[in-house]
């Protein structure tokens, strides 16, 4: 079986629920607390490819950092948004589960079952 990885924030209820759901499937995932170990720009680019979404779609729009960095500006490129997410990983939607080059955001947690 391929390894499963989760970008996890233990303070987030959806992240905790998703991790529990993975474990209920008999999987012991690699856990990356992305707020402590922020992904690089290259890693985030790969995340976006795996999810099939734009950088803007990965943003948590209710965070203060979203407003502080003017991320609602439609002129910003994916590269510019990724740069802000690297510096402020709190802006990255969570949790994200990876397996076999595929990824799903655990909102709702059950959505990750598609790739497990």
Coordinates of N, CA, C and O in Angstrom, one line a residue:
X1 N 0.8 -1.2 0.0 CA 0.0 0.0 0.0 C 0.9 1.2 0.0 O 1.9 1.3 0.7
X2 N 0.5 2.2 -0.8 CA 1.3 3.5 -0.9 C 1.1 4.3 0.4 O 0.0 4.2 1.0
X3 N 2.0 5.1 0.7 CA 2.0 5.9 1.9 C 1.0 7.0 1.7 O 0.9 7.6 0.7
X4 N 0.3 7.3 2.8 CA -0.7 8.4 2.9 C 0.0 9.5 3.7 O 0.5 9.2 4.8
X5 N -0.1 10.8 3.3 CA 0.4 11.9 4.0 C -0.8 12.9 4.2 O -1.6 13.1 3.4
X6 N -0.8 13.5 5.4 CA -1.8 14.5 5.7 C -1.1 15.8 6.1 O -0.2 15.8 7.0
X7 N -1.5 16.9 5.5 CA -1.1 18.3 6.0 C -2.1 18.6 7.1 O -3.3 18.7 6.8
X8 N -1.7 18.6 8.3 CA -2.5 18.6 9.5 C -2.3 19.8 10.4 O -1.2 20.2 10.6
X9 N -3.4 20.2 10.9 CA -3.4 21.3 12.0 C -4.2 20.7 13.2 O -5.4 20.6 13.1
X10 N -3.5 20.3 14.2 CA -4.2 19.6 15.3 C -5.2 20.5 16.0 O -6.1 20.0 16.7
X11 N -5.2 21.8 15.8 CA -6.1 22.7 16.4 C -7.4 22.8 15.6 O -8.4 23.4 16.0
X12 N -7.4 22.2 14.4 CA -8.6 22.3 13.5 C -9.5 21.1 13.6 O -9.0 19.9 13.5
X13 N -10.7 21.2 13.9 CA -11.6 20.1 14.1 C -11.7 19.2 12.8 O -11.8 18.0 12.9
X14 N -11.8 19.9 11.6 CA -11.9 19.1 10.4 C -10.7 18.3 10.2 O -10.7 17.2 9.7
X15 N -9.5 18.9 10.5 CA -8.3 18.2 10.4 C -8.2 17.0 11.3 O -7.8 15.9 10.9
X16 N -8.6 17.1 12.5 CA -8.7 16.0 13.5 C -9.6 14.9 13.0 O -9.3 13.8 13.1
X17 N -10.8 15.3 12.5 CA -11.8 14.4 12.1 C -11.2 13.6 10.9 O -11.4 12.4 10.8
X18 N -10.6 14.3 10.0 CA -10.0 13.6 8.8 C -8.9 12.6 9.2 O -8.9 11.5 8.7
X19 N -8.0 13.0 10.1 CA -7.0 12.1 10.6 C -7.6 10.9 11.2 O -7.2 9.8 11.0
X20 N -8.6 11.1 12.0 CA -9.3 9.9 12.7 C -9.9 9.0 11.6 O -9.8 7.8 11.7
X21 N -10.5 9.6 10.6 CA -11.1 8.8 9.5 C -10.1 8.0 8.8 O -10.3 6.8 8.5
X22 N -8.9 8.6 8.5 CA -7.8 7.8 7.9 C -7.4 6.6 8.8 O -7.2 5.5 8.3
X23 N -7.3 6.9 10.0 CA -6.8 5.8 11.0 C -7.9 4.7 11.1 O -7.6 3.6 11.2
X24 N -9.2 5.1 11.0 CA -10.2 4.1 11.0 C -10.2 3.2 9.8 O -10.7 2.1 9.8
X25 N -9.5 3.6 8.7 CA -9.3 2.8 7.5 C -8.1 1.9 7.7 O -7.7 1.2 6.7
X26 N -7.5 1.9 8.8 CA -6.3 1.1 9.1 C -5.0 1.6 8.5 O -4.1 0.9 8.4
X27 N -5.0 2.9 8.3 CA -3.9 3.6 7.7 C -3.2 4.4 8.8 O -3.8 5.2 9.5
X28 N -1.9 4.3 8.8 CA -1.0 5.1 9.7 C -0.3 6.1 8.9 O 0.7 5.9 8.3
X29 N -0.9 7.3 8.7 CA -0.4 8.3 7.7 C 0.9 9.0 8.3 O 1.1 9.1 9.5
X30 N 1.7 9.5 7.3 CA 2.7 10.5 7.7 C 1.9 11.8 8.0 O 1.1 12.2 7.2
X31 N 2.2 12.4 9.1 CA 1.5 13.6 9.5 C 2.5 14.8 9.4 O 3.6 14.8 10.0
X32 N 2.1 15.8 8.6 CA 3.0 17.0 8.5 C 2.2 18.1 9.1 O 1.2 18.5 8.5
X33 N 2.7 18.6 10.2 CA 2.1 19.8 10.8 C 2.6 21.0 10.0 O 3.6 21.6 10.3
X34 N 1.8 21.4 9.0 CA 2.3 22.4 8.0 C 2.5 23.8 8.6 O 3.2 24.6 8.0
X35 N 1.9 24.0 9.8 CA 2.1 25.3 10.4 C 3.5 25.4 11.0 O 4.1 26.5 11.1
X36 N 4.0 24.2 11.4 CA 5.4 24.2 12.0 C 6.4 24.0 10.9 O 7.5 24.4 11.1
X37 N 6.1 23.3 9.9 CA 7.0 23.0 8.7 C 6.2 23.3 7.5 O 5.6 22.5 6.8
X38 N 6.3 24.6 7.1 CA 5.6 25.2 6.0 C 6.1 24.5 4.7 O 7.3 24.4 4.5
X39 N 5.2 24.2 3.8 CA 5.6 23.7 2.5 C 6.3 24.8 1.7 O 6.0 26.0 1.8
X40 N 7.2 24.4 0.8 CA 7.9 25.3 -0.1 C 7.0 25.7 -1.2 O 5.9 25.1 -1.4
X41 N 7.4 26.7 -2.0 CA 6.7 27.0 -3.2 C 6.5 25.9 -4.2 O 5.5 25.6 -4.7
X42 N 7.6 25.1 -4.3 CA 7.6 24.0 -5.2 C 6.6 22.9 -4.7 O 5.9 22.3 -5.5
X43 N 6.6 22.7 -3.4 CA 5.7 21.7 -2.8 C 4.2 22.2 -3.0 O 3.3 21.4 -3.4
X44 N 4.0 23.5 -2.8 CA 2.6 24.0 -3.0 C 2.2 23.9 -4.5 O 1.0 23.6 -4.8
X45 N 3.1 24.1 -5.4 CA 2.8 24.0 -6.8 C 2.4 22.5 -7.1 O 1.4 22.3 -7.8
X46 N 3.1 21.6 -6.5 CA 2.7 20.2 -6.7 C 1.3 19.9 -6.0 O 0.5 19.1 -6.6
X47 N 1.1 20.5 -4.9 CA -0.2 20.3 -4.2 C -1.3 20.8 -5.1 O -2.3 20.1 -5.3
X48 N -1.1 21.9 -5.7 CA -2.2 22.5 -6.6 C -2.4 21.5 -7.8 O -3.5 21.3 -8.2
X49 N -1.3 21.0 -8.4 CA -1.4 20.1 -9.5 C -2.2 18.8 -9.1 O -3.1 18.4 -9.7
X50 N -1.9 18.3 -7.9 CA -2.5 17.1 -7.4 C -4.0 17.3 -7.1 O -4.8 16.4 -7.3
X51 N -4.3 18.5 -6.6 CA -5.7 18.9 -6.4 C -6.5 19.3 -7.6 O -7.7 19.3 -7.6
X52 N -5.7 19.8 -8.6 CA -6.4 20.3 -9.8 C -7.1 21.6 -9.6 O -8.1 21.9 -10.2
X53 N -6.5 22.5 -8.8 CA -7.1 23.8 -8.5 C -6.1 24.9 -8.6 O -4.9 24.6 -8.7
X54 N -6.5 26.1 -8.6 CA -5.6 27.3 -8.6 C -5.2 27.6 -7.2 O -5.8 27.2 -6.2
X55 N -4.2 28.4 -7.0 CA -3.7 28.8 -5.7 C -4.8 29.6 -5.0 O -5.0 29.4 -3.8
X56 N -5.6 30.4 -5.7 CA -6.6 31.1 -5.1 C -7.7 30.2 -4.4 O -8.2 30.5 -3.3
X57 N -7.9 29.1 -5.0 CA -8.9 28.1 -4.4 C -8.4 27.4 -3.2 O -9.2 26.8 -2.5
X58 N -7.1 27.5 -2.9 CA -6.5 26.8 -1.7 C -6.4 27.8 -0.5 O -6.1 27.4 0.5
X59 N -6.8 29.0 -0.8 CA -6.7 30.1 0.3 C -7.9 30.0 1.3 O -9.0 29.8 0.9
X60 N -7.5 30.2 2.5 CA -8.5 30.4 3.6 C -8.8 31.9 3.6 O -8.0 32.7 4.1
X61 N -10.0 32.2 3.1 CA -10.3 33.6 2.9 C -10.7 34.4 4.2 O -10.8 35.6 4.2
X62 N -11.0 33.7 5.2 CA -11.5 34.3 6.5 C -10.3 34.7 7.4 O -10.6 35.2 8.5
X63 N -9.1 34.3 7.0 CA -7.9 34.6 7.9 C -7.6 36.1 7.8 O -7.7 36.7 6.7
X64 N -7.1 36.7 8.8 CA -6.7 38.1 8.8 C -5.5 38.3 7.8 O -5.5 39.3 7.1
X65 N -4.7 37.3 7.6 CA -3.6 37.4 6.7 C -4.1 37.6 5.2 O -3.4 38.2 4.4
X66 N -5.3 37.0 5.0 CA -5.9 37.2 3.7 C -6.1 38.7 3.4 O -5.8 39.2 2.3
X67 N -6.7 39.3 4.4 CA -7.0 40.8 4.2 C -5.7 41.6 4.2 O -5.5 42.5 3.4
X68 N -4.8 41.3 5.2 CA -3.5 42.0 5.3 C -2.7 42.0 4.0 O -1.9 42.9 3.8
X69 N -2.8 40.9 3.3 CA -1.9 40.7 2.1 C -2.7 41.0 0.8 O -2.2 40.7 -0.3
X70 N -3.9 41.6 0.9 CA -4.7 42.0 -0.2 C -4.9 40.9 -1.2 O -4.8 41.0 -2.4
X71 N -5.2 39.7 -0.7 CA -5.3 38.5 -1.5 C -6.6 38.4 -2.3 O -6.7 37.6 -3.2
X72 N -7.5 39.3 -2.1 CA -8.7 39.4 -2.9 C -8.4 40.0 -4.3 O -9.3 40.0 -5.2
X73 N -7.3 40.6 -4.4 CA -6.9 41.3 -5.6 C -6.8 40.3 -6.8 O -6.0 39.4 -6.8
X74 N -7.7 40.4 -7.8 CA -7.8 39.5 -8.9 C -6.5 39.5 -9.8 O -6.3 38.6 -10.6
X75 N -5.7 40.6 -9.7 CA -4.5 40.7 -10.5 C -3.4 39.8 -10.0 O -2.4 39.6 -10.8
X76 N -3.5 39.3 -8.8 CA -2.4 38.5 -8.3 C -2.3 37.1 -9.0 O -3.3 36.5 -9.3
X77 N -1.1 36.8 -9.4 CA -0.8 35.5 -10.0 C -0.8 34.4 -9.0 O -0.6 34.6 -7.8
X78 N -0.8 33.1 -9.5 CA -0.7 32.0 -8.6 C 0.7 32.0 -7.9 O 0.7 31.7 -6.7
X79 N 1.7 32.4 -8.6 CA 3.0 32.5 -8.0 C 3.1 33.5 -6.9 O 3.7 33.2 -5.8
X80 N 2.4 34.6 -7.0 CA 2.4 35.6 -6.0 C 1.6 35.1 -4.8 O 2.0 35.3 -3.6
X81 N 0.5 34.4 -5.0 CA -0.3 33.9 -3.9 C 0.4 32.8 -3.2 O 0.4 32.8 -2.0
X82 N 1.1 31.9 -4.0 CA 1.9 30.9 -3.3 C 3.0 31.5 -2.5 O 3.2 31.0 -1.3
X83 N 3.6 32.5 -2.9 CA 4.7 33.2 -2.1 C 4.1 33.6 -0.8 O 4.7 33.5 0.3
X84 N 2.9 34.2 -0.8 CA 2.3 34.6 0.5 C 1.9 33.4 1.4 O 2.1 33.4 2.6
X85 N 1.5 32.3 0.7 CA 1.1 31.1 1.5 C 2.3 30.5 2.2 O 2.3 30.0 3.3
X86 N 3.5 30.5 1.5 CA 4.7 30.0 2.0 C 5.1 30.8 3.3 O 5.5 30.2 4.3
X87 N 4.9 32.1 3.2 CA 5.3 33.0 4.3 C 4.2 32.9 5.4 O 4.5 33.2 6.6
X88 N 3.0 32.6 5.1 CA 1.8 32.5 6.0 C 1.1 31.2 5.8 O 0.0 31.2 5.3
X89 N 1.6 30.1 6.3 CA 1.0 28.8 6.0 C -0.4 28.7 6.6 O -1.2 27.8 6.1
X90 N -0.8 29.5 7.5 CA -2.1 29.6 8.1 C -3.2 29.8 7.0 O -4.3 29.4 7.1
X91 N -2.8 30.4 5.9 CA -3.7 30.7 4.7 C -4.0 29.4 3.9 O -4.9 29.5 3.1
X92 N -3.3 28.3 4.1 CA -3.5 27.1 3.3 C -4.7 26.4 3.9 O -4.8 26.1 5.0
X93 N -5.7 26.1 3.0 CA -6.8 25.3 3.4 C -6.4 24.0 3.9 O -5.4 23.4 3.4
X94 N -7.1 23.4 4.9 CA -6.7 22.2 5.5 C -7.9 21.3 5.8 O -9.0 21.9 5.8
X95 N -7.7 20.1 6.1 CA -6.5 19.3 5.9 C -6.4 18.9 4.4 O -7.4 18.9 3.7
X96 N -5.2 18.5 4.0 CA -4.9 18.0 2.7 C -4.3 16.6 2.8 O -3.4 16.4 3.6
X97 N -4.9 15.6 2.1 CA -4.5 14.3 2.2 C -3.9 13.9 0.8 O -4.5 14.2 -0.2
X98 N -2.8 13.2 0.9 CA -2.1 12.8 -0.4 C -1.9 11.3 -0.4 O -1.6 10.7 0.6
X99 N -2.1 10.7 -1.6 CA -1.8 9.3 -1.8 C -1.7 9.1 -3.3 O -2.5 9.5 -4.1
X100 N -0.6 8.4 -3.8 CA -0.4 8.1 -5.2 C -0.5 9.3 -6.1 O -1.1 9.2 -7.2
X101 N 0.1 10.4 -5.7 CA 0.1 11.6 -6.6 C -1.3 12.3 -6.7 O -1.4 13.3 -7.4
X102 N -2.2 11.8 -5.9 CA -3.6 12.4 -5.8 C -3.7 13.1 -4.5 O -3.0 12.8 -3.5
X103 N -4.6 14.1 -4.4 CA -4.8 14.8 -3.1 C -6.3 15.2 -3.0 O -6.9 15.3 -4.0
X104 N -6.7 15.3 -1.8 CA -8.1 15.8 -1.5 C -8.0 16.7 -0.3 O -7.2 16.4 0.6
X105 N -8.8 17.7 -0.3 CA -9.0 18.5 0.9 C -10.1 17.9 1.7 O -11.2 17.5 1.2
X106 N -9.8 17.7 3.0 CA -10.8 17.0 3.9 C -11.9 17.9 4.4 O -12.2 18.0 5.6
X107 N -12.6 18.5 3.5 CA -13.8 19.3 3.8 C -14.9 18.9 2.8 O -14.9 19.4 1.7
X108 N -15.8 18.0 3.2 CA -15.9 17.3 4.5 C -14.8 16.2 4.5 O -14.3 15.8 3.5
X109 N -14.6 15.7 5.7 CA -13.5 14.7 5.9 C -13.7 13.5 5.0 O -12.7 12.9 4.5
X110 N -14.9 13.1 4.7 CA -15.2 11.9 3.9 C -14.7 12.1 2.5 O -14.5 11.1 1.8
X111 N -14.4 13.3 2.0 CA -14.0 13.5 0.7 C -12.6 12.8 0.4 O -12.3 12.4 -0.7
X112 N -11.9 12.6 1.5 CA -10.5 11.9 1.3 C -10.7 10.4 1.0 O -9.7 9.8 0.5
X113 N -11.8 9.8 1.3 CA -12.0 8.4 1.1 C -11.9 8.1 -0.4 O -11.5 6.9 -0.7
X114 N -12.1 9.0 -1.3 CA -12.0 8.8 -2.7 C -10.6 8.3 -3.1 O -10.4 7.6 -4.1
X115 N -9.6 8.7 -2.4 CA -8.2 8.4 -2.8 C -7.5 7.3 -1.9 O -6.4 6.9 -2.1
X116 N -8.2 6.9 -0.8 CA -7.6 6.0 0.2 C -7.7 4.5 -0.3 O -8.5 4.1 -0.9

